[in-house]
CSV table of C-alpha atoms and ligand atoms in Angstrom, one decimal:
chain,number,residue,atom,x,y,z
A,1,UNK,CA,22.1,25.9,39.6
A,2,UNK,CA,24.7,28.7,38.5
A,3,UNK,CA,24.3,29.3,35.1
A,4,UNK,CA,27.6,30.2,33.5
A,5,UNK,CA,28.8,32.2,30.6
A,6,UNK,CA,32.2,33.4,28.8
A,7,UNK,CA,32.4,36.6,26.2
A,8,UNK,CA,35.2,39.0,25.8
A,9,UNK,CA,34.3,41.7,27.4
A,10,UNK,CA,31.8,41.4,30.4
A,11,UNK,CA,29.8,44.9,31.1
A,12,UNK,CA,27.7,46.1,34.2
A,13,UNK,CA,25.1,48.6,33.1
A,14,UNK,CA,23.1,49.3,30.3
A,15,UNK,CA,23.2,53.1,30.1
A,16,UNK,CA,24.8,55.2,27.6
A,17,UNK,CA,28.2,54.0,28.6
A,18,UNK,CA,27.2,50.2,28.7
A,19,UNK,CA,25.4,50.4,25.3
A,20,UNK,CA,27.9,52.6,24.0
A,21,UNK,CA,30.7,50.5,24.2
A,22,UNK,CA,28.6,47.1,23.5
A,23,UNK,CA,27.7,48.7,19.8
A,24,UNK,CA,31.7,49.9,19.0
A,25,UNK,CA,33.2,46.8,20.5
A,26,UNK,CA,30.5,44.8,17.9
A,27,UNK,CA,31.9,46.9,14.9
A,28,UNK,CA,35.3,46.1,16.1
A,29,UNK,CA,34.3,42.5,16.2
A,30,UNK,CA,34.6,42.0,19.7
A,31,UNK,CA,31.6,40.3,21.1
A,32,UNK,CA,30.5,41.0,25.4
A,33,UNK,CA,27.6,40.6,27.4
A,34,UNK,CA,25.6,43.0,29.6
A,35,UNK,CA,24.2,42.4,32.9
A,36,UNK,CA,22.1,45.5,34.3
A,37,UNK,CA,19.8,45.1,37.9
A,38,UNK,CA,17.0,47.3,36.4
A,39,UNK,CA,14.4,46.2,33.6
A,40,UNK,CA,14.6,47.7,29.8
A,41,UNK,CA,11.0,49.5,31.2
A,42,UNK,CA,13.0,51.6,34.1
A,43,UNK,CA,16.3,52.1,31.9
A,44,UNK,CA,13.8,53.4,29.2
A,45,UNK,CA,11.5,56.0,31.6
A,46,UNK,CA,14.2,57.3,34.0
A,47,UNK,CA,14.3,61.1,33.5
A,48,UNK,CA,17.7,62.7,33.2
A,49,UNK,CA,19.7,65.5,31.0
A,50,UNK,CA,18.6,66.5,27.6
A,51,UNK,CA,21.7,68.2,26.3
A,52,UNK,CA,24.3,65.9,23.9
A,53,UNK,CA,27.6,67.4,22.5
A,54,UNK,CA,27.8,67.6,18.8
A,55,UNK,CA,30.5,64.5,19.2
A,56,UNK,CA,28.0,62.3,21.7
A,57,UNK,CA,25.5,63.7,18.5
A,58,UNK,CA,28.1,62.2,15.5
A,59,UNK,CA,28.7,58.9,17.0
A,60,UNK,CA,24.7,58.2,18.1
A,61,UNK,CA,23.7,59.2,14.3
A,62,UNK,CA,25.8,56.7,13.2
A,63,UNK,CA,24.2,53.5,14.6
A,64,UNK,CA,21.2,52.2,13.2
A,65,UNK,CA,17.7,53.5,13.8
A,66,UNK,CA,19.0,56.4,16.0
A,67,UNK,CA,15.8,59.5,16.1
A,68,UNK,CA,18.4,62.0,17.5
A,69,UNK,CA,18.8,63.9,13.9
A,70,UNK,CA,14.6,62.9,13.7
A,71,UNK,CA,13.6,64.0,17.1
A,72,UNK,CA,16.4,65.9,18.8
A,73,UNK,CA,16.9,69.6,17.9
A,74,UNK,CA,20.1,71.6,17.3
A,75,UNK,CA,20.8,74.5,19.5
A,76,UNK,CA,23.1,76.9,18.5
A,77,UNK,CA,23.1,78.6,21.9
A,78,UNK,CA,22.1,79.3,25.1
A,79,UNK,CA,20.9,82.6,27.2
A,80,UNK,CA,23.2,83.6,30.0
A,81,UNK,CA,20.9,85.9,32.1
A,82,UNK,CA,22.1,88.1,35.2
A,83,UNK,CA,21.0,91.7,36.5
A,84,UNK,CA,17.2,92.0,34.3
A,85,UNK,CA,19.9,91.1,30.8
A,86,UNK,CA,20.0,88.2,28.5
A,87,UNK,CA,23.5,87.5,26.8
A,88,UNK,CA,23.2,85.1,23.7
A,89,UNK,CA,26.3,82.2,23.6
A,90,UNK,CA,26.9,81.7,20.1
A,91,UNK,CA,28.3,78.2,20.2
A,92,UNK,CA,28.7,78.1,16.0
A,93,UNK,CA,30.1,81.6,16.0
A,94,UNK,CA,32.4,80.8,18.8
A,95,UNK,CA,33.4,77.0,18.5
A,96,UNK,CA,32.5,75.9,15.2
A,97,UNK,CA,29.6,73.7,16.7
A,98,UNK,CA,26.6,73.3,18.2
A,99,UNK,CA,24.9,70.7,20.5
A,100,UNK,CA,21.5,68.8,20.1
A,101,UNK,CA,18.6,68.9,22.6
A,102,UNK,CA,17.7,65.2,23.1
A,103,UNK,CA,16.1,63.6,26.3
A,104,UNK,CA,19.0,60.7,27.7
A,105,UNK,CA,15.7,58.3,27.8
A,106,UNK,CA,15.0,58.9,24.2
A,107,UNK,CA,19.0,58.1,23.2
A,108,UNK,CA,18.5,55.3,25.7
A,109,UNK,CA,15.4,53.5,23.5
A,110,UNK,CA,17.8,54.1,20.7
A,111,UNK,CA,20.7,52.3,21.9
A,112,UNK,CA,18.4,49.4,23.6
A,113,UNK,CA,16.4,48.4,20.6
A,114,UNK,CA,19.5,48.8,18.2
A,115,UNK,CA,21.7,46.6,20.3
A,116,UNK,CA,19.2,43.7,20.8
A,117,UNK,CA,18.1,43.9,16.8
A,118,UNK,CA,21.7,43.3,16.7
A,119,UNK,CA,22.0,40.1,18.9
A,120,UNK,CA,23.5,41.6,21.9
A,121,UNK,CA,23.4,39.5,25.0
A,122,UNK,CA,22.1,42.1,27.0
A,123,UNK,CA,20.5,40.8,30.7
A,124,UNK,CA,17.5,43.0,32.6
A,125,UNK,CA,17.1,42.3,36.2
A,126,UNK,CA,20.3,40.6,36.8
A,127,UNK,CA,22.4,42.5,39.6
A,128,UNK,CA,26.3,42.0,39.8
A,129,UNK,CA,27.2,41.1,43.2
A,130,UNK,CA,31.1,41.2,42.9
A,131,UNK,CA,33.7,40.8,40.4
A,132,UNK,CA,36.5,37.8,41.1
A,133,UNK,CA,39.8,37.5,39.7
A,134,UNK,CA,40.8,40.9,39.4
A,135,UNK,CA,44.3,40.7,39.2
A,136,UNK,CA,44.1,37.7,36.4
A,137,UNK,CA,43.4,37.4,32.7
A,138,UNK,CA,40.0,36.2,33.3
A,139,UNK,CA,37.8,38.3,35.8
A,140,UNK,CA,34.5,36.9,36.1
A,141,UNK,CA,31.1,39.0,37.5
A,142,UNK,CA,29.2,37.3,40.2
A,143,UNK,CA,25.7,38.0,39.7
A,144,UNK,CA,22.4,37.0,40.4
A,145,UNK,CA,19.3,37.2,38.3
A,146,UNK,CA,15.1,37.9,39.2
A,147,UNK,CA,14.6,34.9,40.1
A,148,UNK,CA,17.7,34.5,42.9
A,149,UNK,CA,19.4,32.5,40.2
A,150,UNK,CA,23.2,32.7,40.2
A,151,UNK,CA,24.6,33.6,37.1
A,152,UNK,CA,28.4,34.0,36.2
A,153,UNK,CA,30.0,35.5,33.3
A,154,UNK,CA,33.9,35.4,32.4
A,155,UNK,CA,35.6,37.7,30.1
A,156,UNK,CA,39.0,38.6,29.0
A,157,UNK,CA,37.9,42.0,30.3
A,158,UNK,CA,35.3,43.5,32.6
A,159,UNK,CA,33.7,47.5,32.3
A,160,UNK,CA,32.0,48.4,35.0
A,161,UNK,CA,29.2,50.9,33.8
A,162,UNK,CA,27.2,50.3,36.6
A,163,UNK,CA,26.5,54.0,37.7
A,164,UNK,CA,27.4,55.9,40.7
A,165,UNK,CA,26.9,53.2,43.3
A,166,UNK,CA,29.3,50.7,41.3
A,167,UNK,CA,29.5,47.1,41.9
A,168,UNK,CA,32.7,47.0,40.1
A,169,UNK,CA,34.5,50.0,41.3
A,170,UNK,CA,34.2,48.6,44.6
A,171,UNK,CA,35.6,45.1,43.5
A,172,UNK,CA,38.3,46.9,41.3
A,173,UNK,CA,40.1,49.0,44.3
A,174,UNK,CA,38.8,47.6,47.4
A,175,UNK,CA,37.4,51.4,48.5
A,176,UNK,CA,35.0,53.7,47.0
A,177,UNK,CA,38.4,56.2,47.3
A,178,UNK,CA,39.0,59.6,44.9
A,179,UNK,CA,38.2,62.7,44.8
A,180,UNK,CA,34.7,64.5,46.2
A,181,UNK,CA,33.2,67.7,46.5
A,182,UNK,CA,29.6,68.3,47.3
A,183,UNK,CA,27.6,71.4,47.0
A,184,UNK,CA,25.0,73.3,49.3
A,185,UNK,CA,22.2,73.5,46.8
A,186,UNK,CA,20.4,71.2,44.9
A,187,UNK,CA,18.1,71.5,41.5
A,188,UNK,CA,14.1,71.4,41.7
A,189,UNK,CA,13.4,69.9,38.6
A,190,UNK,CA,10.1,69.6,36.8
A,191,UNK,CA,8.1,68.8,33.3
A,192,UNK,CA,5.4,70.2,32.6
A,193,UNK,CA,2.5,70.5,29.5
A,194,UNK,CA,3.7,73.9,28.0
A,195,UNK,CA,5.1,75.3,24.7
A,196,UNK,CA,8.2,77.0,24.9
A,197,UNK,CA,8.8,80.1,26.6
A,198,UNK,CA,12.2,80.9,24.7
A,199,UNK,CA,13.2,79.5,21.6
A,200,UNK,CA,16.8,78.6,23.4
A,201,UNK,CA,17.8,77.7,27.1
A,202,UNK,CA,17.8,80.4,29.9
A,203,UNK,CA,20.7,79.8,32.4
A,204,UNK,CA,19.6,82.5,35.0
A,205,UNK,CA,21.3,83.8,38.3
A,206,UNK,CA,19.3,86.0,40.1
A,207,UNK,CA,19.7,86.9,43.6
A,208,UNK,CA,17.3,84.7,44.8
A,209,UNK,CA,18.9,82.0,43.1
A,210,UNK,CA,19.6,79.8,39.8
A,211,UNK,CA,17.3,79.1,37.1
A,212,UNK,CA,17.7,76.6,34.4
A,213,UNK,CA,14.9,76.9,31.4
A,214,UNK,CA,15.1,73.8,29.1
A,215,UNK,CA,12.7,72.3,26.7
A,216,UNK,CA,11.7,68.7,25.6
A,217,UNK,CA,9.6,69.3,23.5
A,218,UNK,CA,6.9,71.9,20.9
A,219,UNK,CA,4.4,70.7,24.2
A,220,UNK,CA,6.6,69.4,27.3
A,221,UNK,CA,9.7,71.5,28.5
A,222,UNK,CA,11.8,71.0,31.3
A,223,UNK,CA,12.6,73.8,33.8
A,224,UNK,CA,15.0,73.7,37.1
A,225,UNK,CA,15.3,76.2,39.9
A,226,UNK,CA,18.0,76.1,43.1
A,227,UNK,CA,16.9,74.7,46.1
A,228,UNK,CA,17.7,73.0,49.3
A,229,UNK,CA,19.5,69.6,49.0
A,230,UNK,CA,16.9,68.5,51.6
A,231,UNK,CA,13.8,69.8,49.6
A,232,UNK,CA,10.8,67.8,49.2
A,233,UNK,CA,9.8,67.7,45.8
A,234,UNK,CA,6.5,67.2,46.8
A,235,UNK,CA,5.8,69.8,49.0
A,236,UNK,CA,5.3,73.1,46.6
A,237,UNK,CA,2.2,73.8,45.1
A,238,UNK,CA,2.0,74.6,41.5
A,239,UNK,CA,1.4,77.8,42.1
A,240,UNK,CA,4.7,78.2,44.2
A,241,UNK,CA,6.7,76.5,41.9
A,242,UNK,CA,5.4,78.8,39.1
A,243,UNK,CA,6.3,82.1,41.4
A,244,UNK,CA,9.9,81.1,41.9
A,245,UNK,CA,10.7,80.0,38.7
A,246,UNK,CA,9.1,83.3,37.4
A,247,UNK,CA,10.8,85.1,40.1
A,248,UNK,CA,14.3,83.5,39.0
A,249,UNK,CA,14.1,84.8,35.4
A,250,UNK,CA,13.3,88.5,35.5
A,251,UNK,CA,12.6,89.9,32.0
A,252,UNK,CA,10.8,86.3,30.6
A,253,UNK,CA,7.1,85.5,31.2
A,254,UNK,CA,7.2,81.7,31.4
A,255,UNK,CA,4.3,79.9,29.4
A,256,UNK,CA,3.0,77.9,32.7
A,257,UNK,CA,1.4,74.4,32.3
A,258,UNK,CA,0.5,71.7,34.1
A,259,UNK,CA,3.3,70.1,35.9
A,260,UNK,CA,3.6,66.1,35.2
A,261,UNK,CA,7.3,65.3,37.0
A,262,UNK,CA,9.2,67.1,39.5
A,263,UNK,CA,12.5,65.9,41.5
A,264,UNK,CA,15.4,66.7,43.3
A,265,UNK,CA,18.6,66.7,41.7
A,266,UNK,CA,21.7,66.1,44.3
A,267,UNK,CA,24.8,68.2,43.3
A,268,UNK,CA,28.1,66.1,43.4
A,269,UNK,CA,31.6,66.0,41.9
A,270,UNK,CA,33.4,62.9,42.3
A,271,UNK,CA,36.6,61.2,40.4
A,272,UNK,CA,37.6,58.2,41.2
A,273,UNK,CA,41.3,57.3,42.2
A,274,UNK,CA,41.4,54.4,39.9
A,275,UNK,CA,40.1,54.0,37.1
A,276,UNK,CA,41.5,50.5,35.8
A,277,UNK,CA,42.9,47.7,37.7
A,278,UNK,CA,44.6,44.9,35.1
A,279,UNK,CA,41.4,44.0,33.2
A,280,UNK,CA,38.6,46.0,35.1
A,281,UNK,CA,38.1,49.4,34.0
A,282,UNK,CA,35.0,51.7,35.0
A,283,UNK,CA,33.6,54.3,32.8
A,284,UNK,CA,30.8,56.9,32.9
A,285,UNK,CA,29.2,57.5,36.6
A,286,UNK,CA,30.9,54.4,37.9
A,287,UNK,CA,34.1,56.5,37.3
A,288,UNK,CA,32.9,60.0,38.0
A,289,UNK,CA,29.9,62.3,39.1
A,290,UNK,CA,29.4,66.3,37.7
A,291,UNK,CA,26.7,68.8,38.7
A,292,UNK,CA,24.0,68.5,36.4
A,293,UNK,CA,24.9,72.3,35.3
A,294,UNK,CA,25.9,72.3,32.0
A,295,UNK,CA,25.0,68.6,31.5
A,296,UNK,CA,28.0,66.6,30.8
A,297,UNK,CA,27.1,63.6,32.5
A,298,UNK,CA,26.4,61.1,29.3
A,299,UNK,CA,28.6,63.2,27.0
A,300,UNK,CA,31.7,62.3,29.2
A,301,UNK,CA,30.5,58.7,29.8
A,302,UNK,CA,30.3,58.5,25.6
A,303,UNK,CA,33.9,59.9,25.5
A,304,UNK,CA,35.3,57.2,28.0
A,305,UNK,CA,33.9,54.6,26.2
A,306,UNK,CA,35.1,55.7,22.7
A,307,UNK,CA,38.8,55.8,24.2
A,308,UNK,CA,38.3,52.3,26.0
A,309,UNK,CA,36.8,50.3,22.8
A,310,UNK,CA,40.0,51.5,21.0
A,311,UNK,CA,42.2,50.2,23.9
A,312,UNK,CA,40.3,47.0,24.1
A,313,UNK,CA,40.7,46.7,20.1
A,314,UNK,CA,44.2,47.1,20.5
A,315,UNK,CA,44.3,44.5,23.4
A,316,UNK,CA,42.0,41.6,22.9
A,317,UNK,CA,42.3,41.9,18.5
A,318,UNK,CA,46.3,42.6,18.2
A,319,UNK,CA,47.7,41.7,22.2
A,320,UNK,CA,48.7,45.7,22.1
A,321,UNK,CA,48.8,46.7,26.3
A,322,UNK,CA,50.2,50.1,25.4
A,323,UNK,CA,46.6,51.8,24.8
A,324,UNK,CA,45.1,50.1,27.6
A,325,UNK,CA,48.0,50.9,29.9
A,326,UNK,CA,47.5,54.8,29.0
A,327,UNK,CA,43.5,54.9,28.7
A,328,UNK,CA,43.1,55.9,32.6
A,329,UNK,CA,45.5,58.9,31.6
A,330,UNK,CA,43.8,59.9,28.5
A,331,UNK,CA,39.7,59.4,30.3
A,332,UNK,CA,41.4,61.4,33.3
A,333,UNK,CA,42.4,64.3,30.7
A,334,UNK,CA,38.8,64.9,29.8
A,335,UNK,CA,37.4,63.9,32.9
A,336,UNK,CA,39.3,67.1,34.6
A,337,UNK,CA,38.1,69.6,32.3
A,338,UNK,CA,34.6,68.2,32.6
A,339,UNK,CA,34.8,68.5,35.9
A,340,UNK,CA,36.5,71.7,36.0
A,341,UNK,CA,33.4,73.4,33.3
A,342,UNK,CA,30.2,71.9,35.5
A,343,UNK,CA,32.0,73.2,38.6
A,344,UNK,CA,33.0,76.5,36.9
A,345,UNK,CA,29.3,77.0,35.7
A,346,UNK,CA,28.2,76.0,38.7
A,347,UNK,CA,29.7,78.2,41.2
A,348,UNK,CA,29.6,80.7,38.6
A,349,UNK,CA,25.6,80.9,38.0
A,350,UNK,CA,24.3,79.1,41.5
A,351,UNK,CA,23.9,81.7,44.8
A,352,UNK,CA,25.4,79.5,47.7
A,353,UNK,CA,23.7,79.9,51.0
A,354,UNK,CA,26.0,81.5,52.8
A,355,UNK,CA,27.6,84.2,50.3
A,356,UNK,CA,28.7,87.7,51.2
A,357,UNK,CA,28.3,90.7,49.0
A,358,UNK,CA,31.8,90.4,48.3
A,359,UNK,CA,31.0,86.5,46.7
A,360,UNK,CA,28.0,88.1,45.0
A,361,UNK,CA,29.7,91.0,43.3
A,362,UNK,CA,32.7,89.0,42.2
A,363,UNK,CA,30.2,86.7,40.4
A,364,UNK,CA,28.6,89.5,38.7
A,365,UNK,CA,32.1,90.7,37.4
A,366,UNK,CA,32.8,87.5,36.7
A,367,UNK,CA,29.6,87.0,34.4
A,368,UNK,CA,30.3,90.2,33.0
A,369,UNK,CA,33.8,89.5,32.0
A,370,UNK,CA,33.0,86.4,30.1
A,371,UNK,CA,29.8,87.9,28.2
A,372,UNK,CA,31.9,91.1,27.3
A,373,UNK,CA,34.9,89.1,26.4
A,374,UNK,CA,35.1,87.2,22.9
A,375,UNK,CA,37.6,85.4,24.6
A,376,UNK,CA,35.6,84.2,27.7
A,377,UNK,CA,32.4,83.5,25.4
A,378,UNK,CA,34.5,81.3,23.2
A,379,UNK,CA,35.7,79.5,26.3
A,380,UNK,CA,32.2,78.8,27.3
A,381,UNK,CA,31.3,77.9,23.9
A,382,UNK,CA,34.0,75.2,23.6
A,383,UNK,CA,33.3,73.6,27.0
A,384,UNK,CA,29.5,73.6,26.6
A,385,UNK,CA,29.5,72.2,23.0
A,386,UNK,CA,32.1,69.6,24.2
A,387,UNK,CA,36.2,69.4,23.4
A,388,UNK,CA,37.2,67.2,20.0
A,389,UNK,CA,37.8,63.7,20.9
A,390,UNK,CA,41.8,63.2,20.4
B,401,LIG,C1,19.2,70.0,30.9
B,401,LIG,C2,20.0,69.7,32.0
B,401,LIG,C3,21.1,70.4,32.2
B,401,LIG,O1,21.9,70.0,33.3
B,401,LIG,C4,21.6,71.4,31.4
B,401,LIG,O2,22.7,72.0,31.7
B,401,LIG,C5,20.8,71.7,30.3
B,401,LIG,C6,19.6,71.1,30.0
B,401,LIG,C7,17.9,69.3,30.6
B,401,LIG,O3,17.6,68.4,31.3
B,401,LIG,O4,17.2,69.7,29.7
C-alpha cells in the first residue's frame, strides 16, 4: 500500500543543502519533508571537505546545538607554496574575514540531530524514484522506502538536494544537460593519526605535482596529493604515500602517522542548464559540481539554499512569484564565480599531464604575480573566505 503524504515544500537529500533549507524554511514557518536513500549512519560518516566560509560559519552558529564555534577552528590563512617558498594569505588582512576548519560530517551531525529535536519529517532509506506534475502547483516525489514500500509526498514545492546524480534534476528538465568540464588529475586523499605539521594549510605546486596539507584535528589531519583519475587508492604503501607527499612540499617535514582513510577524489565542474522548472528547483550538487580545490562545495550549496528559502517565503507565505522567478539568476551569479575560483586555483596550483615548459613557467609567473601583488592576494583572500551573501 502507498503510503501518502502532503507538506509544503518536499526535499530530496539530507546534506547540507537539504538540512539547510528544512531548518530556515521552519523559522519562516514553512513546514517540508525530507526523503534521502542513505541512513542517518552513512550521511553522518561520509568523509568530505573541512573548509566553511565565515558566512556558511554565521548561519550554522545560529541554529541550535551547532559545535562548529566548540570544535571547528578559525584560520586566518593559508600557505601558498611554489619554488622551495611559502607565501602566507592573510584572509583578515586582506578581506576582513576568515574561514573555519570543520569536517562537513561533523556540520552534518549538527544539522541532523538539530532538525529531528525539532520535529522535522526527515526519512532515511527512502529513494525518490521520479518527481510528477512538474509543470503544476502540486509536484509530488515518487519514492520508495527500505522495505520496497511506495511512498508519495506532495508539496506546493519540490528541492531537489539529492546530490550529483539527481533524481530530480532529471525529472525537472528531461536531460542531465549544462555545462561540463573535467580535469586530467584527480586528488589522493588520506587521514591519518598525526599532529599537525603546520599550524595553517599548505597548498603546494611542485613540479611533480599538487599538494594539499589540511588538518582535522590536534591528532588526525587530512593531507591530499595529485594523482591519476584512475589511481587505486589502495595500491600505495604507506611508505610511498609518505615519499610523495613529502616530495610535494619541499621545505616542510611532515609529522607522519598511521594512515586510517585514503580515497580518490574525481575532479569535475558541472552547472546545470536549469536550475528551476515552475515548482522544482535543485540546489547544491544536484545543481552543480567544483573541484575540491579550494573547497566550495557545501559553502555554495549553503548560499543556494539561503536565496531559495527567501524565495519560497515570498511565494508560499505572501503569493510573491517575483523572487522565485529571479532565484535561478541570483544562485547562477554565485554559482559562476565559484566555479570560476575552484577552476582558477585549480589550474593555477595542479601540474596537468601533458604541460609544456611554456604552461609551467606561465604558472610560476602567475603564482608570483598574485603573492607579490596586494591586489591579487586580496582577490584570493575574498574568493577563498567566500563573497557576502547579497
Ligand atoms: C580540505 C579540502 C579542500 O578541498 C580544501 O581546499 C581545503 C581543505 C579538507 O578536506 O580539509
Amino acid at each position: 500500500m502507498t503510503s501518502a503524504v502532503r507538506t509544503q515544500v518536499a526535499i530530496v537529500g539530507a546534506g547540507p543543502a537539504g538540512l539547510v533549507l528544512s531548518h530556515l524554511l521552519a523559522e519562516a514557518g514553512i513546514d517540508s519533508i525530507i526523503l534521502d536513500q542513505r541512513s542517518r549512519e552513512d550521511i553522518e560518516s561520509t568523509i568530505r571537505a573541512g573548509i566553511l566560509e565565515q558566512g556558511t560559519v554565521d548561519l550554522l552558529a545560529t541554529i541550535e546545538g551547532s559545535r562548529v564555534h566548540i570544535v571547528g577552528q578559525r584560520h586566518d590563512g593559508i600557505e601558498l607554496r611554489f619554488e622551495g617558498a611559502g607565501h602566507r594569505i592573510d584572509f583578515p588582512g586582506l578581506a576582513g574575514r576568515s574561514v573555519w576548519l570543520y569536517p562537513q560530517h561533523e556540520a552534518l551531525k549538527d544539522l541532523l540531530a538539530a532538525r529531528l529535536a525539532a520535529g522535522q519529517d526527515l526519512r532515511f532509506g527512502v529513494t525518490a524514484t521520479a518527481v510528477e506534475g512538474v509543470d503544476t502547483t502540486s509536484p509530488r516525489i515518487v519514492a520508495v522506502d527500505d522495505a520496497g514500500v511506495p511512498v508519495e509526498v506532495e508539496a506546493d514545492f519540490v528541492v531537489g538536494a539529492d546530490g550529483s546524480h539527481s533524481v530530480v534534476r532529471k525529472a525537472m528538465s528531461g536531460s542531465h544537460a549544462g555545462y561540463f568540464r573535467e580535469y586530467p588529475f584527480a586528488w589522493f586523499g588520506i587521514l591519518c593519526e598525526a599532529a599537525p605539521s603546520a599550524d595553517e594549510l599548505i597548498y603546494s605546486n611542485s613540479p611533480d605535482g599538487f599538494a594539499l596539507i589540511s588538518q582535522r584535528s590536534p591528532t588526525v589531519q587530512r593531507m591530499y596529493f595529485q594523482c591519476d583519475p584512475a589511481a587505486d587508492a589502495g595500491a600505495m604503501s604507506e611508505a610511498e604515500i609518505w615519499d610523495t607527499l613529502q616530495q610535494r612540499v619541499p621545505g616542510t617535514t611532515l609529522v607522519e602517522g598511521p594512515i586510517f582513510q585514503r580515497d580518490v577524489l574525481r575532479f569535475r565542474s558541472f552547472v546545470a542548464r536549469d536550475l528551476r522548472h515552475g515548482r522544482v528547483a535543485i540546489v547544491g550538487d544536484a545543481a552543480h559540481t567544483v573541484p575540491p580545490t579550494g573547497a566550495k562545495g557545501m559553502n555554495l550549496a549553503v548560499a543556494d539554499v539561503i536565496l531559495l528559502a527567501r524565495a519560497l517565503e515570498a511565494l508560499l507565505l505572501r503569493s510573491d512569484e517575483g523572487p522565485i522567478d529571479g532565484w535561478a539568476d541570483a544562485a547562477r551569479d554565485r554559482i559562476w564565480k565559484a566555479q570560476h575560483f575552484s577552476w582558477w586555483m585549480t589550474s593555477m596550483l595542479h601540474v596537468a599531464p601533458d604541460a609544456s615548459d611554456f604552461d609551467r613557467l606561465r604558472q610560476l609567473g602567475e603564482l608570483r604575480s598574485v603573492v607579490e601583488s596586494e591586489a591579487g592576494r586580496t582577490y584570493l583572500a575574498e574568493g577563498y573566505t567566500g563573497w557576502p551573501m547579497g
